[in-house]
Amino acid sequence: MKDENQSSTELKIFEAAREIFQSKGLEGARMQEIADKAEINKSMLHYYYRSKEKLFEKVYQLSIIKLIPQIASLLNEEIPLEQKLQNFIEKYLELIKHNPDIPLFVLHEMNKNPGRMKSFMLNEIGKKVQPFLNQIREEREKGNTVDLPAEQIMANIMSLLIFPFIGRPVFQVIFEMSEEDYESFIEERQKWLPDFIVQMVIKQ
């Protein structure tokens, strides 16, 4: 029973910390806020994690480092470009819909801790993206894609995928969206965005 209670407490801490770190970053988060969110006292939080930095590293390792390479690996499937685009966009949107603060978290960390994020991005994403960029270049040479460099095509795709999550506060203000309205907005994008991006990249 003690082990079960300990596991339950650790899970509550992890989930509370992940939510707060993803929305506020390392610098903006407070241990008291995490303790309150996990419904424990601050002393117990420090019993499990002696510092905010230790807790952040745990969240960073179990959440961000696992999820982002999972997304990047979708680009390495050995399938035709059109099908790959469709699969990648659908799976990406599904993953991010359940972790909507991750793009903003990554952006925040790139500004606050550029060395750590640069190394991670290079090793876990940069190398995995290269085969996809090469596939776009090959298809462009065959005349099967729009006449743009692979890097520009990739930037266009990522802008359409990421910005609605990074720009969530802006959208909610200018479109007068509640939380429910925003969720409906994202679900609507999930329906048409894969086909839209395929049509944007593949020459019809």
PDB file of C-alpha atoms in Angstrom:
ATOM      1  CA  MET A   1       0.000   0.000   0.000  1.00  0.00           C
ATOM      2  CA  LYS A   2       2.880   2.351   0.828  1.00  0.00           C
ATOM      3  CA  ASP A   3       4.435   1.804  -2.601  1.00  0.00           C
ATOM      4  CA  GLU A   4       1.078   2.455  -4.271  1.00  0.00           C
ATOM      5  CA  ASN A   5       0.609   5.689  -2.332  1.00  0.00           C
ATOM      6  CA  GLN A   6       4.148   6.780  -3.206  1.00  0.00           C
ATOM      7  CA  SER A   7       3.588   6.060  -6.904  1.00  0.00           C
ATOM      8  CA  SER A   8       0.287   7.939  -6.810  1.00  0.00           C
ATOM      9  CA  THR A   9       1.921  10.954  -5.171  1.00  0.00           C
ATOM     10  CA  GLU A  10       4.809  10.959  -7.645  1.00  0.00           C
ATOM     11  CA  LEU A  11       2.352  10.790 -10.546  1.00  0.00           C
ATOM     12  CA  LYS A  12       0.369  13.724  -9.156  1.00  0.00           C
ATOM     13  CA  ILE A  13       3.585  15.720  -8.761  1.00  0.00           C
ATOM     14  CA  PHE A  14       4.730  14.872 -12.273  1.00  0.00           C
ATOM     15  CA  GLU A  15       1.411  15.815 -13.890  1.00  0.00           C
ATOM     16  CA  ALA A  16       1.169  19.050 -11.913  1.00  0.00           C
ATOM     17  CA  ALA A  17       4.772  19.980 -12.692  1.00  0.00           C
ATOM     18  CA  ARG A  18       4.419  19.147 -16.372  1.00  0.00           C
ATOM     19  CA  GLU A  19       1.381  21.382 -16.725  1.00  0.00           C
ATOM     20  CA  ILE A  20       3.006  24.308 -14.932  1.00  0.00           C
ATOM     21  CA  PHE A  21       6.429  23.945 -16.577  1.00  0.00           C
ATOM     22  CA  GLN A  22       4.875  23.691 -20.017  1.00  0.00           C
ATOM     23  CA  SER A  23       2.809  26.822 -19.489  1.00  0.00           C
ATOM     24  CA  LYS A  24       5.364  28.910 -17.535  1.00  0.00           C
ATOM     25  CA  GLY A  25       8.775  27.381 -18.189  1.00  0.00           C
ATOM     26  CA  LEU A  26      11.438  26.737 -15.578  1.00  0.00           C
ATOM     27  CA  GLU A  27      11.895  30.363 -14.565  1.00  0.00           C
ATOM     28  CA  GLY A  28       8.205  31.168 -14.202  1.00  0.00           C
ATOM     29  CA  ALA A  29       7.225  28.063 -12.222  1.00  0.00           C
ATOM     30  CA  ARG A  30       7.124  28.033  -8.420  1.00  0.00           C
ATOM     31  CA  MET A  31       7.430  24.967  -6.190  1.00  0.00           C
ATOM     32  CA  GLN A  32       4.531  26.158  -4.039  1.00  0.00           C
ATOM     33  CA  GLU A  33       2.338  26.405  -7.115  1.00  0.00           C
ATOM     34  CA  ILE A  34       3.293  22.858  -8.131  1.00  0.00           C
ATOM     35  CA  ALA A  35       2.602  21.574  -4.616  1.00  0.00           C
ATOM     36  CA  ASP A  36      -0.812  23.261  -4.593  1.00  0.00           C
ATOM     37  CA  LYS A  37      -1.629  21.814  -8.008  1.00  0.00           C
ATOM     38  CA  ALA A  38      -0.608  18.322  -6.842  1.00  0.00           C
ATOM     39  CA  GLU A  39      -2.632  18.839  -3.642  1.00  0.00           C
ATOM     40  CA  ILE A  40       0.325  18.147  -1.346  1.00  0.00           C
ATOM     41  CA  ASN A  41       2.319  20.345   0.994  1.00  0.00           C
ATOM     42  CA  LYS A  42       5.582  21.926  -0.090  1.00  0.00           C
ATOM     43  CA  SER A  43       7.616  19.840   2.369  1.00  0.00           C
ATOM     44  CA  MET A  44       6.426  16.647   0.710  1.00  0.00           C
ATOM     45  CA  LEU A  45       7.281  18.040  -2.707  1.00  0.00           C
ATOM     46  CA  HIS A  46      10.830  18.739  -1.536  1.00  0.00           C
ATOM     47  CA  TYR A  47      10.999  15.216  -0.107  1.00  0.00           C
ATOM     48  CA  TYR A  48      10.561  13.824  -3.624  1.00  0.00           C
ATOM     49  CA  TYR A  49      12.498  16.555  -5.461  1.00  0.00           C
ATOM     50  CA  ARG A  50      15.030  18.676  -3.610  1.00  0.00           C
ATOM     51  CA  SER A  51      14.919  21.511  -6.094  1.00  0.00           C
ATOM     52  CA  LYS A  52      12.826  22.925  -8.905  1.00  0.00           C
ATOM     53  CA  GLU A  53      15.673  22.181 -11.306  1.00  0.00           C
ATOM     54  CA  LYS A  54      15.660  18.464 -10.388  1.00  0.00           C
ATOM     55  CA  LEU A  55      11.918  18.287 -10.920  1.00  0.00           C
ATOM     56  CA  PHE A  56      12.201  20.129 -14.209  1.00  0.00           C
ATOM     57  CA  GLU A  57      14.816  17.691 -15.480  1.00  0.00           C
ATOM     58  CA  LYS A  58      12.500  14.785 -14.657  1.00  0.00           C
ATOM     59  CA  VAL A  59       9.593  16.361 -16.511  1.00  0.00           C
ATOM     60  CA  TYR A  60      11.868  17.354 -19.379  1.00  0.00           C
ATOM     61  CA  GLN A  61      13.225  13.815 -19.744  1.00  0.00           C
ATOM     62  CA  LEU A  62       9.916  11.951 -19.458  1.00  0.00           C
ATOM     63  CA  SER A  63       7.722  14.339 -21.392  1.00  0.00           C
ATOM     64  CA  ILE A  64       9.514  16.519 -23.911  1.00  0.00           C
ATOM     65  CA  ILE A  65      12.446  14.290 -24.820  1.00  0.00           C
ATOM     66  CA  LYS A  66      10.176  11.327 -25.485  1.00  0.00           C
ATOM     67  CA  LEU A  67       7.409  13.114 -27.346  1.00  0.00           C
ATOM     68  CA  ILE A  68       9.326  15.273 -29.820  1.00  0.00           C
ATOM     69  CA  PRO A  69      11.525  12.475 -31.237  1.00  0.00           C
ATOM     70  CA  GLN A  70       8.350  10.425 -31.578  1.00  0.00           C
ATOM     71  CA  ILE A  71       6.940  13.169 -33.787  1.00  0.00           C
ATOM     72  CA  ALA A  72      10.160  13.500 -35.803  1.00  0.00           C
ATOM     73  CA  SER A  73      10.351   9.743 -36.376  1.00  0.00           C
ATOM     74  CA  LEU A  74       7.053   9.917 -38.287  1.00  0.00           C
ATOM     75  CA  LEU A  75       9.008  11.617 -41.078  1.00  0.00           C
ATOM     76  CA  ASN A  76      11.304   8.607 -41.538  1.00  0.00           C
ATOM     77  CA  GLU A  77       8.722   6.103 -42.694  1.00  0.00           C
ATOM     78  CA  GLU A  78       9.660   4.677 -46.101  1.00  0.00           C
ATOM     79  CA  ILE A  79       6.432   5.553 -47.894  1.00  0.00           C
ATOM     80  CA  PRO A  80       5.485   7.933 -50.737  1.00  0.00           C
ATOM     81  CA  LEU A  81       5.698  11.641 -49.881  1.00  0.00           C
ATOM     82  CA  GLU A  82       1.973  12.329 -50.183  1.00  0.00           C
ATOM     83  CA  GLN A  83       1.054   9.499 -47.827  1.00  0.00           C
ATOM     84  CA  LYS A  84       3.854  10.488 -45.430  1.00  0.00           C
ATOM     85  CA  LEU A  85       2.577  14.059 -45.260  1.00  0.00           C
ATOM     86  CA  GLN A  86      -0.951  12.873 -44.551  1.00  0.00           C
ATOM     87  CA  ASN A  87       0.178  10.458 -41.825  1.00  0.00           C
ATOM     88  CA  PHE A  88       2.575  12.909 -40.215  1.00  0.00           C
ATOM     89  CA  ILE A  89       0.098  15.772 -40.015  1.00  0.00           C
ATOM     90  CA  GLU A  90      -2.713  13.621 -38.647  1.00  0.00           C
ATOM     91  CA  LYS A  91      -0.516  12.012 -35.973  1.00  0.00           C
ATOM     92  CA  TYR A  92       1.216  15.271 -35.087  1.00  0.00           C
ATOM     93  CA  LEU A  93      -2.066  17.069 -34.500  1.00  0.00           C
ATOM     94  CA  GLU A  94      -3.351  14.199 -32.387  1.00  0.00           C
ATOM     95  CA  LEU A  95      -0.209  14.163 -30.225  1.00  0.00           C
ATOM     96  CA  ILE A  96      -0.105  17.918 -29.767  1.00  0.00           C
ATOM     97  CA  LYS A  97      -3.836  18.140 -29.094  1.00  0.00           C
ATOM     98  CA  HIS A  98      -3.197  16.062 -25.963  1.00  0.00           C
ATOM     99  CA  ASN A  99      -0.057  18.085 -25.114  1.00  0.00           C
ATOM    100  CA  PRO A 100      -1.029  21.577 -26.360  1.00  0.00           C
ATOM    101  CA  ASP A 101       1.506  23.530 -24.304  1.00  0.00           C
ATOM    102  CA  ILE A 102       4.587  21.717 -25.618  1.00  0.00           C
ATOM    103  CA  PRO A 103       5.249  24.035 -28.627  1.00  0.00           C
ATOM    104  CA  LEU A 104       5.111  27.081 -26.356  1.00  0.00           C
ATOM    105  CA  PHE A 105       7.263  25.294 -23.777  1.00  0.00           C
ATOM    106  CA  VAL A 106       9.913  24.463 -26.381  1.00  0.00           C
ATOM    107  CA  LEU A 107       9.895  28.056 -27.642  1.00  0.00           C
ATOM    108  CA  HIS A 108      10.268  29.351 -24.092  1.00  0.00           C
ATOM    109  CA  GLU A 109      13.177  27.003 -23.381  1.00  0.00           C
ATOM    110  CA  MET A 110      14.913  27.908 -26.655  1.00  0.00           C
ATOM    111  CA  ASN A 111      14.896  31.535 -25.501  1.00  0.00           C
ATOM    112  CA  LYS A 112      15.871  30.828 -21.883  1.00  0.00           C
ATOM    113  CA  ASN A 113      18.217  27.855 -22.342  1.00  0.00           C
ATOM    114  CA  PRO A 114      19.355  27.924 -25.994  1.00  0.00           C
ATOM    115  CA  GLY A 115      22.347  25.629 -25.408  1.00  0.00           C
ATOM    116  CA  ARG A 116      20.295  22.796 -23.945  1.00  0.00           C
ATOM    117  CA  MET A 117      17.553  23.019 -26.564  1.00  0.00           C
ATOM    118  CA  LYS A 118      19.983  23.472 -29.463  1.00  0.00           C
ATOM    119  CA  SER A 119      21.824  20.281 -28.560  1.00  0.00           C
ATOM    120  CA  PHE A 120      18.577  18.373 -28.130  1.00  0.00           C
ATOM    121  CA  MET A 121      17.087  19.688 -31.381  1.00  0.00           C
ATOM    122  CA  LEU A 122      20.240  18.832 -33.330  1.00  0.00           C
ATOM    123  CA  ASN A 123      20.557  15.282 -32.010  1.00  0.00           C
ATOM    124  CA  GLU A 124      16.908  14.278 -31.739  1.00  0.00           C
ATOM    125  CA  ILE A 125      15.222  16.217 -34.537  1.00  0.00           C
ATOM    126  CA  GLY A 126      17.708  17.687 -36.994  1.00  0.00           C
ATOM    127  CA  LYS A 127      19.172  14.329 -38.015  1.00  0.00           C
ATOM    128  CA  LYS A 128      15.742  12.705 -38.304  1.00  0.00           C
ATOM    129  CA  VAL A 129      14.412  15.482 -40.532  1.00  0.00           C
ATOM    130  CA  GLN A 130      17.182  15.183 -43.139  1.00  0.00           C
ATOM    131  CA  PRO A 131      15.781  12.085 -44.921  1.00  0.00           C
ATOM    132  CA  PHE A 132      12.430  13.858 -45.221  1.00  0.00           C
ATOM    133  CA  LEU A 133      14.072  16.963 -46.691  1.00  0.00           C
ATOM    134  CA  ASN A 134      15.973  14.763 -49.150  1.00  0.00           C
ATOM    135  CA  GLN A 135      12.719  13.075 -50.175  1.00  0.00           C
ATOM    136  CA  ILE A 136      11.171  16.478 -50.895  1.00  0.00           C
ATOM    137  CA  ARG A 137      14.234  17.464 -52.951  1.00  0.00           C
ATOM    138  CA  GLU A 138      13.988  14.265 -54.993  1.00  0.00           C
ATOM    139  CA  GLU A 139      10.283  14.774 -55.649  1.00  0.00           C
ATOM    140  CA  ARG A 140      10.906  18.393 -56.599  1.00  0.00           C
ATOM    141  CA  GLU A 141      13.496  17.308 -59.174  1.00  0.00           C
ATOM    142  CA  LYS A 142      10.900  14.952 -60.625  1.00  0.00           C
ATOM    143  CA  GLY A 143       8.444  17.830 -60.863  1.00  0.00           C
ATOM    144  CA  ASN A 144       6.075  16.307 -58.315  1.00  0.00           C
ATOM    145  CA  THR A 145       6.092  19.159 -55.782  1.00  0.00           C
ATOM    146  CA  VAL A 146       5.706  22.902 -55.890  1.00  0.00           C
ATOM    147  CA  ASP A 147       8.861  24.661 -57.038  1.00  0.00           C
ATOM    148  CA  LEU A 148      10.199  25.661 -53.633  1.00  0.00           C
ATOM    149  CA  PRO A 149      13.304  24.572 -51.704  1.00  0.00           C
ATOM    150  CA  ALA A 150      12.711  21.742 -49.249  1.00  0.00           C
ATOM    151  CA  GLU A 151      13.526  24.034 -46.324  1.00  0.00           C
ATOM    152  CA  GLN A 152      10.817  26.500 -47.377  1.00  0.00           C
ATOM    153  CA  ILE A 153       8.262  23.712 -47.728  1.00  0.00           C
ATOM    154  CA  MET A 154       9.171  22.378 -44.290  1.00  0.00           C
ATOM    155  CA  ALA A 155       8.913  25.866 -42.774  1.00  0.00           C
ATOM    156  CA  ASN A 156       5.458  26.331 -44.301  1.00  0.00           C
ATOM    157  CA  ILE A 157       4.272  22.985 -42.942  1.00  0.00           C
ATOM    158  CA  MET A 158       5.571  23.608 -39.443  1.00  0.00           C
ATOM    159  CA  SER A 159       4.112  27.125 -39.390  1.00  0.00           C
ATOM    160  CA  LEU A 160       0.648  25.788 -40.142  1.00  0.00           C
ATOM    161  CA  LEU A 161       1.015  23.029 -37.555  1.00  0.00           C
ATOM    162  CA  ILE A 162       2.667  24.890 -34.691  1.00  0.00           C
ATOM    163  CA  PHE A 163       1.437  28.478 -34.756  1.00  0.00           C
ATOM    164  CA  PRO A 164      -2.182  27.783 -33.719  1.00  0.00           C
ATOM    165  CA  PHE A 165      -0.820  26.287 -30.475  1.00  0.00           C
ATOM    166  CA  ILE A 166       1.826  28.956 -29.859  1.00  0.00           C
ATOM    167  CA  GLY A 167      -0.676  31.675 -30.725  1.00  0.00           C
ATOM    168  CA  ARG A 168      -3.471  30.220 -28.609  1.00  0.00           C
ATOM    169  CA  PRO A 169      -3.771  33.259 -26.258  1.00  0.00           C
ATOM    170  CA  VAL A 170      -3.951  35.603 -29.260  1.00  0.00           C
ATOM    171  CA  PHE A 171      -6.572  33.527 -31.055  1.00  0.00           C
ATOM    172  CA  GLN A 172      -8.705  33.251 -27.944  1.00  0.00           C
ATOM    173  CA  VAL A 173      -8.694  37.036 -27.536  1.00  0.00           C
ATOM    174  CA  ILE A 174      -9.221  38.180 -31.124  1.00  0.00           C
ATOM    175  CA  PHE A 175     -11.735  35.415 -31.926  1.00  0.00           C
ATOM    176  CA  GLU A 176     -13.389  35.712 -28.484  1.00  0.00           C
ATOM    177  CA  MET A 177     -12.923  31.995 -27.848  1.00  0.00           C
ATOM    178  CA  SER A 178     -13.603  30.116 -24.644  1.00  0.00           C
ATOM    179  CA  GLU A 179     -11.560  27.006 -23.822  1.00  0.00           C
ATOM    180  CA  GLU A 180     -14.292  24.901 -25.421  1.00  0.00           C
ATOM    181  CA  ASP A 181     -14.338  27.128 -28.509  1.00  0.00           C
ATOM    182  CA  TYR A 182     -10.581  26.756 -28.915  1.00  0.00           C
ATOM    183  CA  GLU A 183     -10.781  22.956 -28.631  1.00  0.00           C
ATOM    184  CA  SER A 184     -13.463  22.954 -31.327  1.00  0.00           C
ATOM    185  CA  PHE A 185     -11.250  25.211 -33.451  1.00  0.00           C
ATOM    186  CA  ILE A 186      -8.380  22.696 -33.235  1.00  0.00           C
ATOM    187  CA  GLU A 187     -10.678  19.748 -33.966  1.00  0.00           C
ATOM    188  CA  GLU A 188     -11.925  21.561 -37.047  1.00  0.00           C
ATOM    189  CA  ARG A 189      -8.340  22.105 -38.235  1.00  0.00           C
ATOM    190  CA  GLN A 190      -7.643  18.408 -37.757  1.00  0.00           C
ATOM    191  CA  LYS A 191     -10.299  17.607 -40.334  1.00  0.00           C
ATOM    192  CA  TRP A 192      -9.100  19.758 -43.215  1.00  0.00           C
ATOM    193  CA  LEU A 193      -5.442  20.586 -42.553  1.00  0.00           C
ATOM    194  CA  PRO A 194      -3.873  17.285 -43.751  1.00  0.00           C
ATOM    195  CA  ASP A 195      -5.480  17.578 -47.200  1.00  0.00           C
ATOM    196  CA  PHE A 196      -4.737  21.304 -47.333  1.00  0.00           C
ATOM    197  CA  ILE A 197      -1.012  20.798 -46.694  1.00  0.00           C
ATOM    198  CA  VAL A 198      -0.794  17.913 -49.173  1.00  0.00           C
ATOM    199  CA  GLN A 199      -2.348  20.152 -51.840  1.00  0.00           C
ATOM    200  CA  MET A 200       0.066  22.932 -50.859  1.00  0.00           C
ATOM    201  CA  VAL A 201       3.113  20.682 -51.354  1.00  0.00           C
ATOM    202  CA  ILE A 202       2.219  18.122 -54.016  1.00  0.00           C
ATOM    203  CA  LYS A 203       1.774  19.434 -57.543  1.00  0.00           C
ATOM    204  CA  GLN A 204      -1.780  18.601 -58.572  1.00  0.00           C
TER     205      GLN A 204
END
